[in-house]
Coordinates of C-alpha atoms and ligand atoms in Angstrom, one line a residue:
M1102 CA 0.0 0.0 0.0
N1103 CA 1.0 3.6 -0.4
P1104 CA 3.4 4.4 2.4
D1105 CA 2.2 8.0 2.5
L1106 CA -1.0 6.6 4.1
A1107 CA 1.0 6.2 7.3
R1108 CA 1.8 9.9 7.3
L1109 CA -1.9 10.8 7.8
H1110 CA -2.9 12.1 11.2
P1111 CA -6.0 10.8 13.1
Y1112 CA -9.0 12.9 12.3
P1113 CA -10.0 15.5 15.0
F1114 CA -13.2 13.6 15.8
E1115 CA -11.4 10.4 16.3
R1116 CA -9.2 12.2 18.9
L1117 CA -12.3 13.7 20.4
R1118 CA -13.9 10.3 20.8
Q1119 CA -10.8 9.0 22.6
L1120 CA -10.7 12.1 24.8
L1121 CA -14.3 11.6 25.9
A1122 CA -14.2 7.8 26.2
G1123 CA -14.9 6.7 29.8
A1124 CA -16.5 10.0 30.9
T1125 CA -20.0 9.6 32.4
P1126 CA -22.0 12.8 31.8
P1127 CA -25.0 13.5 34.0
A1128 CA -27.9 11.3 32.7
D1129 CA -30.5 14.0 33.6
L1130 CA -29.0 16.5 31.1
A1131 CA -29.7 15.9 27.4
P1132 CA -26.6 15.7 25.3
I1133 CA -25.8 18.7 23.1
N1134 CA -23.2 18.3 20.5
L1135 CA -21.6 21.5 19.2
S1136 CA -18.3 19.9 18.0
I1137 CA -19.1 19.0 14.4
G1138 CA -19.5 21.6 11.7
E1139 CA -22.5 19.9 10.2
P1140 CA -25.4 22.2 9.3
R1141 CA -28.7 21.0 10.9
H1142 CA -31.2 23.5 9.6
P1143 CA -33.8 21.8 7.5
T1144 CA -33.2 21.4 3.7
P1145 CA -35.6 23.7 1.8
A1146 CA -38.6 21.8 0.3
F1147 CA -38.0 23.1 -3.2
I1148 CA -34.6 21.5 -3.3
L1149 CA -36.0 18.1 -2.2
E1150 CA -38.7 18.5 -4.8
A1151 CA -36.2 19.3 -7.6
Y1152 CA -34.2 16.2 -6.5
R1153 CA -37.3 14.0 -6.5
R1154 CA -38.4 15.2 -10.0
A1155 CA -35.0 14.4 -11.5
L1156 CA -34.7 10.8 -10.1
P1157 CA -35.4 9.1 -13.4
G1158 CA -32.2 10.7 -14.6
I1159 CA -30.2 8.0 -12.8
S1160 CA -30.8 5.8 -15.8
S1161 CA -27.8 7.4 -17.5
Y1162 CA -24.2 8.1 -16.6
P1163 CA -23.5 11.7 -15.7
Q1164 CA -20.7 13.7 -17.3
T1165 CA -17.7 14.6 -15.2
A1166 CA -18.0 18.2 -16.4
G1167 CA -21.6 18.4 -15.3
Q1168 CA -24.7 19.4 -17.2
P1169 CA -24.5 22.8 -19.0
E1170 CA -27.6 24.0 -16.9
L1171 CA -25.6 23.4 -13.7
R1172 CA -22.5 25.1 -15.0
E1173 CA -24.5 28.0 -16.2
A1174 CA -26.4 28.3 -12.8
I1175 CA -23.1 28.2 -10.9
A1176 CA -21.5 30.8 -13.2
A1177 CA -24.5 33.1 -13.0
W1178 CA -24.6 32.8 -9.2
A1179 CA -20.8 33.5 -8.9
R1180 CA -21.1 36.5 -11.3
R1181 CA -24.0 38.0 -9.2
R1182 CA -22.4 37.1 -5.8
Y1183 CA -18.9 38.4 -6.6
G1184 CA -19.8 41.3 -9.0
L1185 CA -17.8 39.6 -11.9
R1186 CA -18.1 41.0 -15.4
Q1187 CA -17.5 37.6 -16.7
L1188 CA -17.1 34.0 -15.6
D1189 CA -17.3 31.4 -18.4
P1190 CA -19.4 28.4 -17.5
G1191 CA -17.6 26.4 -20.2
T1192 CA -14.1 26.8 -19.0
Q1193 CA -14.0 28.6 -15.6
V1194 CA -16.4 26.5 -13.6
L1195 CA -16.5 22.9 -12.6
P1196 CA -19.2 21.1 -10.4
V1197 CA -17.7 18.9 -7.7
A1198 CA -19.1 16.4 -5.2
G1199 CA -18.7 18.8 -2.3
S1200 CA -15.7 21.0 -1.6
R1201 CA -14.0 18.3 0.6
E1202 CA -13.5 15.9 -2.3
A1203 CA -12.4 18.7 -4.6
L1204 CA -9.9 20.3 -2.1
F1205 CA -8.3 16.9 -1.7
A1206 CA -8.4 15.9 -5.4
F1207 CA -7.0 19.3 -6.5
A1208 CA -3.7 18.8 -4.8
Q1209 CA -3.4 15.4 -6.5
A1210 CA -3.7 17.1 -9.8
A1211 CA -1.7 20.2 -9.0
I1212 CA 1.5 18.9 -7.3
D1213 CA 4.5 18.2 -9.5
R1214 CA 6.2 15.3 -7.7
T1215 CA 9.4 15.6 -9.8
R1216 CA 10.3 18.8 -7.9
T1217 CA 10.5 19.8 -4.3
A1218 CA 6.8 20.2 -3.3
R1219 CA 5.6 22.1 -0.3
V1220 CA 2.0 23.0 0.4
I1221 CA 1.1 25.9 2.8
S1222 CA -1.8 25.6 5.1
P1223 CA -3.3 27.8 7.8
N1224 CA -2.9 26.5 11.3
P1225 CA -5.4 25.6 12.8
F1226 CA -7.0 24.3 9.7
Y1227 CA -9.4 21.9 8.0
Q1228 CA -7.5 18.6 8.0
I1229 CA -8.2 17.7 4.4
Y1230 CA -5.5 20.2 3.3
E1231 CA -2.8 18.4 5.1
G1232 CA -4.0 14.9 4.0
A1233 CA -4.2 16.2 0.4
A1234 CA -0.6 17.5 0.6
L1235 CA 0.8 14.3 2.2
L1236 CA -0.9 12.0 -0.3
A1237 CA 0.2 14.1 -3.2
G1238 CA 3.8 13.5 -2.0
A1239 CA 4.2 17.1 -0.7
Q1240 CA 5.4 18.5 2.6
P1241 CA 2.9 20.6 4.5
L1242 CA 4.1 24.0 5.9
Y1243 CA 1.8 25.5 8.5
L1244 CA 1.2 29.3 9.0
P1245 CA -0.2 30.0 12.4
T1246 CA -3.3 32.2 12.7
T1247 CA -3.4 33.4 16.3
A1248 CA -5.2 36.0 18.4
G1249 CA -1.8 37.8 18.4
N1250 CA -1.9 38.3 14.6
G1251 CA -5.6 38.8 14.3
F1252 CA -6.1 35.3 13.0
R1253 CA -4.6 36.1 9.6
M1254 CA -1.9 34.2 7.7
E1255 CA 1.3 36.2 7.9
F1256 CA 2.6 35.6 4.5
E1257 CA 5.4 38.2 5.2
R1258 CA 6.8 35.9 7.8
L1259 CA 8.1 33.5 5.1
S1260 CA 11.5 34.1 3.6
P1261 CA 12.3 33.5 -0.1
L1262 CA 13.9 30.3 1.1
D1263 CA 10.6 29.2 2.7
W1264 CA 8.7 30.0 -0.5
A1265 CA 11.1 27.9 -2.6
G1266 CA 9.3 24.7 -3.5
V1267 CA 5.9 26.0 -2.5
Q1268 CA 3.6 24.8 -5.3
L1269 CA 0.2 25.3 -3.6
I1270 CA -1.3 27.3 -0.8
Y1271 CA -4.6 26.6 0.9
V1272 CA -6.4 29.6 2.3
C1273 CA -9.8 29.4 4.1
T1274 CA -11.9 32.4 4.0
P1275 CA -14.2 32.7 6.0
G1276 CA -11.9 30.6 8.1
N1277 CA -12.7 27.4 9.9
P1278 CA -12.4 27.7 12.9
T1279 CA -11.8 31.5 13.4
G1280 CA -14.4 32.8 11.0
R1281 CA -12.0 35.5 9.8
V1282 CA -12.4 36.9 6.2
M1283 CA -9.3 37.8 4.2
T1284 CA -9.1 41.5 3.1
L1285 CA -8.4 42.8 -0.4
D1286 CA -4.9 43.9 0.8
E1287 CA -4.0 40.4 1.8
W1288 CA -5.3 39.1 -1.5
G1289 CA -3.1 41.6 -3.3
R1290 CA 0.0 40.5 -1.4
L1291 CA -0.8 36.8 -2.0
F1292 CA -1.3 37.3 -5.7
E1293 CA 2.1 39.1 -5.9
L1294 CA 3.7 36.2 -4.0
A1295 CA 2.1 33.6 -6.3
D1296 CA 3.4 35.5 -9.4
R1297 CA 6.8 35.8 -7.9
H1298 CA 7.2 32.2 -6.7
G1299 CA 4.9 30.4 -9.1
F1300 CA 2.5 28.7 -6.8
I1301 CA -1.3 28.1 -7.1
I1302 CA -3.8 29.5 -4.6
A1303 CA -6.6 27.2 -3.5
S1304 CA -9.2 29.3 -1.7
D1305 CA -11.7 27.3 0.4
E1306 CA -14.8 29.4 0.7
C1307 CA -17.4 26.8 1.8
Y1308 CA -18.6 29.2 4.6
S1309 CA -18.9 32.2 2.3
E1310 CA -22.7 32.4 2.6
I1311 CA -23.0 32.3 6.4
Y1312 CA -22.5 36.0 7.5
F1313 CA -24.2 38.6 9.6
D1314 CA -24.5 41.8 7.7
E1315 CA -26.6 41.5 4.5
S1316 CA -24.8 44.5 3.0
R1317 CA -21.3 43.1 3.5
P1318 CA -20.9 39.6 2.1
P1319 CA -17.4 38.2 2.6
L1320 CA -14.9 39.0 -0.1
G1321 CA -13.9 35.9 -2.1
A1322 CA -10.9 35.0 -4.2
L1323 CA -12.6 35.7 -7.6
A1324 CA -13.9 39.1 -6.5
A1325 CA -10.5 40.1 -5.1
A1326 CA -8.8 39.0 -8.3
A1327 CA -11.3 40.9 -10.5
Q1328 CA -11.0 44.0 -8.4
L1329 CA -7.2 43.8 -8.7
G1330 CA -7.3 43.5 -12.5
R1331 CA -6.8 39.7 -12.7
E1332 CA -9.9 39.0 -14.7
R1333 CA -8.6 35.7 -15.9
F1334 CA -8.1 34.6 -12.3
E1335 CA -4.5 33.6 -13.0
R1336 CA -3.2 31.0 -10.5
V1337 CA -6.4 31.0 -8.4
V1338 CA -9.1 28.5 -7.9
M1339 CA -11.9 28.9 -5.3
F1340 CA -14.0 26.1 -3.8
S1341 CA -17.6 26.7 -2.9
S1342 CA -20.3 24.4 -1.6
L1343 CA -24.1 24.1 -1.1
S1344 CA -23.6 22.1 2.1
K1345 CA -23.8 25.1 4.4
R1346 CA -25.4 27.6 2.1
S1347 CA -28.4 25.5 1.4
N1348 CA -28.4 22.9 4.2
V1349 CA -27.6 19.9 2.0
P1350 CA -24.4 18.4 3.5
G1351 CA -25.6 14.9 2.5
M1352 CA -26.1 15.9 -1.1
R1353 CA -22.4 16.4 -1.9
S1354 CA -22.5 19.3 -4.2
G1355 CA -20.2 22.2 -4.7
F1356 CA -18.0 23.8 -7.4
V1357 CA -14.5 25.0 -8.3
A1358 CA -14.1 28.1 -10.3
G1359 CA -11.2 30.3 -11.5
D1360 CA -8.2 29.9 -13.8
A1361 CA -9.4 28.1 -16.9
E1362 CA -6.0 26.4 -17.6
L1363 CA -5.9 24.9 -14.1
L1364 CA -9.5 23.8 -14.4
R1365 CA -8.8 22.2 -17.8
R1366 CA -6.1 20.0 -16.2
F1367 CA -8.2 19.4 -13.1
L1368 CA -11.1 18.2 -15.3
L1369 CA -8.7 15.7 -17.0
Y1370 CA -7.7 14.4 -13.6
R1371 CA -11.4 14.2 -12.6
T1372 CA -12.4 12.0 -15.6
Y1373 CA -10.2 9.4 -13.9
H1374 CA -10.9 10.3 -10.3
G1375 CA -14.6 9.7 -11.1
A1376 CA -16.8 11.8 -8.8
A1377 CA -19.4 13.0 -11.3
L1378 CA -22.6 14.4 -9.7
S1379 CA -25.6 12.2 -10.1
P1380 CA -28.4 13.7 -12.2
P1381 CA -30.8 14.4 -9.3
V1382 CA -28.0 16.1 -7.4
Q1383 CA -27.3 18.2 -10.4
A1384 CA -31.0 19.2 -10.8
A1385 CA -31.4 20.0 -7.1
S1386 CA -28.1 22.0 -7.2
V1387 CA -29.5 24.1 -10.2
A1388 CA -32.6 24.9 -8.1
A1389 CA -30.4 25.8 -5.0
W1390 CA -28.0 28.1 -6.8
N1391 CA -30.8 29.9 -8.6
D1392 CA -32.5 30.8 -5.3
E1393 CA -31.3 33.3 -2.7
A1394 CA -34.4 33.7 -0.4
H1395 CA -33.6 30.5 1.5
V1396 CA -30.0 31.6 2.0
V1397 CA -31.1 34.9 3.5
E1398 CA -33.4 32.9 5.8
N1399 CA -30.6 30.6 6.7
R1400 CA -28.4 33.5 7.7
R1401 CA -31.2 35.0 9.8
L1402 CA -31.4 31.7 11.8
Y1403 CA -27.6 31.7 12.5
A1404 CA -27.5 35.4 13.3
A1405 CA -30.3 35.0 15.9
K1406 CA -28.3 32.2 17.5
F1407 CA -25.1 34.2 17.6
D1408 CA -27.0 37.2 19.0
Q1409 CA -28.4 35.1 21.8
A1410 CA -25.4 32.8 22.6
T1411 CA -22.3 34.9 22.1
P1412 CA -22.7 37.3 25.1
V1413 CA -23.7 34.3 27.3
I1414 CA -20.7 32.2 26.3
A1415 CA -18.3 35.1 26.3
G1416 CA -19.0 35.6 30.0
A1417 CA -17.3 32.3 30.7
L1418 CA -15.0 31.8 27.6
P1419 CA -13.7 35.0 26.0
C1420 CA -14.8 35.0 22.3
L1421 CA -16.1 37.5 19.7
R1422 CA -18.7 37.1 17.1
P1423 CA -16.7 36.1 14.0
D1424 CA -16.7 37.9 10.6
A1425 CA -18.6 34.9 9.2
A1426 CA -19.2 31.1 9.4
F1427 CA -21.0 29.4 12.2
Y1428 CA -18.3 28.9 14.9
L1429 CA -17.3 30.6 18.1
W1430 CA -13.6 30.3 18.6
A1431 CA -13.4 30.7 22.4
R1432 CA -10.6 30.8 24.9
T1433 CA -10.5 28.3 27.6
P1434 CA -9.5 28.9 31.3
M1435 CA -7.3 25.7 31.2
A1436 CA -5.9 23.3 28.6
D1437 CA -8.5 23.0 25.9
T1438 CA -8.6 19.2 26.0
E1439 CA -9.1 19.3 29.8
Y1440 CA -11.9 21.9 29.4
A1441 CA -13.7 19.9 26.7
R1442 CA -13.5 16.7 28.6
R1443 CA -14.8 18.3 31.8
L1444 CA -17.6 20.2 30.0
Y1445 CA -18.8 17.0 28.5
A1446 CA -18.4 15.0 31.8
E1447 CA -20.1 17.6 34.0
R1448 CA -22.5 19.4 31.6
H1449 CA -23.1 17.0 28.7
V1450 CA -22.1 19.6 26.1
T1451 CA -19.5 18.5 23.4
V1452 CA -17.1 21.1 21.9
L1453 CA -14.0 20.5 19.9
P1454 CA -10.5 21.3 21.5
G1455 CA -8.7 23.7 19.3
S1456 CA -5.4 21.8 19.6
F1457 CA -7.1 18.9 17.7
L1458 CA -7.4 21.3 14.7
S1459 CA -3.8 22.4 14.8
R1460 CA -0.2 21.2 14.5
D1461 CA 2.7 22.1 16.6
A1462 CA 4.9 24.5 14.6
D1463 CA 7.9 26.4 16.0
G1464 CA 7.1 25.0 19.5
L1465 CA 3.6 26.4 19.4
N1466 CA 0.2 24.8 18.9
P1467 CA -1.9 27.8 17.8
G1468 CA -5.2 26.0 18.6
S1469 CA -4.3 25.2 22.1
G1470 CA -6.2 27.2 24.7
F1471 CA -9.3 27.5 22.5
V1472 CA -12.4 25.4 21.8
R1473 CA -14.5 25.5 18.6
I1474 CA -18.2 25.8 19.3
A1475 CA -20.4 25.2 16.3
L1476 CA -23.8 26.9 16.5
V1477 CA -25.5 24.4 14.4
A1478 CA -28.1 22.9 16.7
T1479 CA -31.6 24.3 17.2
P1480 CA -31.9 27.7 18.8
D1481 CA -33.3 26.1 22.0
E1482 CA -30.4 23.7 22.2
V1483 CA -27.8 26.4 21.5
A1484 CA -29.4 28.6 24.2
E1485 CA -29.3 25.7 26.6
A1486 CA -25.7 24.8 25.8
A1487 CA -24.7 28.5 26.2
A1488 CA -26.4 28.5 29.7
R1489 CA -24.6 25.3 30.7
I1490 CA -21.2 26.7 29.5
A1491 CA -21.9 30.0 31.3
S1492 CA -22.7 28.2 34.6
F1493 CA -19.7 25.9 34.3
N1494 CA -16.8 27.2 36.5
P1495 CA -14.2 24.5 36.5
Ligands
PLP1628 C1 -13.2 24.5 6.0 C2 -14.0 23.5 5.4 N1 -13.8 23.3 4.0 C3 -14.5 22.3 3.4 C4 -15.5 21.6 4.0 C5 -16.2 20.5 3.3 O1 -17.5 20.8 3.0 P1 -18.4 20.1 1.9 O2 -17.5 19.0 1.4 O3 -19.6 19.7 2.5 O4 -18.5 21.1 0.8 C6 -15.7 21.8 5.4 C7 -16.7 21.0 6.1 O5 -17.0 21.0 7.2 C8 -15.0 22.8 6.1 O6 -15.1 23.0 7.4

């Protein structure tokens, strides 16, 4: 078997299971799980209906590139959302089976194993970036995002020697777990570095539609590129998803968009990779991308939960409402693992230790001393969990 499989780290939720094993939470308190970033708002009925209507389509093989209707719906959505003058559905957009699959697969297509290969990842981070790098034969390099640097990736910390061999950088904006959104200035600097050192930017934007101010949607890679005069999106691909936007995490539907030359090669890879979207998924995705009303309502539900829970939780665990996404990234009064274990054992609330989302780098684990709290449960459960956290004084 591929020896690189042995380089993969256990997934955070496996470590969480081990951490909580043997604890006996109070039986009179119902369990509330805020550890997993899985949306739990109901799927809109019109999406289910579009899926149902398209079921007979499973009698044929779908194309890897997706149906033209889906590519057009995605391109039109992205043009509206990011104020783009043009985004060609034929060459600059590719449907994928959720952003996770595509974030992983992209590295396999992008990395040149005949040269030194390094892949930069934020730290803490979504673990798929690291696994993708390792299985592509590359070396991950972690850039810490900490309270001290405002949770941003400090590209300027890397020397020309560090950049040598970097072929790919993952950025996550809005970030998981911090919710931070990259600014236009940061994008400008990153584009310059990509041009200078010849690497590709993979921008994970799966939380882009969960934000709090309707007049200020998060900036994305394509919007930043267009605003900075890179209308062909050179060296950039962004990854988007319906999972969180439209509450369909089980449907597995997202897209990749950006540099046409990179997508042409990625499509070639994907014809072998074989993750074409089934016809009902494509039809339901067209319906979802074409509608915004359900997304506005989805945001309203999250905003109400953040309004209610943030001040309550912040009384016990310092945290701020994020720029976007559905996590609170909260400081713990003791080791994050110890806090998470005791909160579960004594209050029956599950949160994710930040150190499980991070790697030690330069003697520092930038996730330690934090927990990630996903406000995905019902408003009542989130309010109850917030009250339990507030009354927990370990
Ligand atoms: C940062 C980040 N990227 C990507 C994904 C994958 O989402 P999906 O594959 O459902 O699009 C997740 C899922 O939780 C995530 O947190």
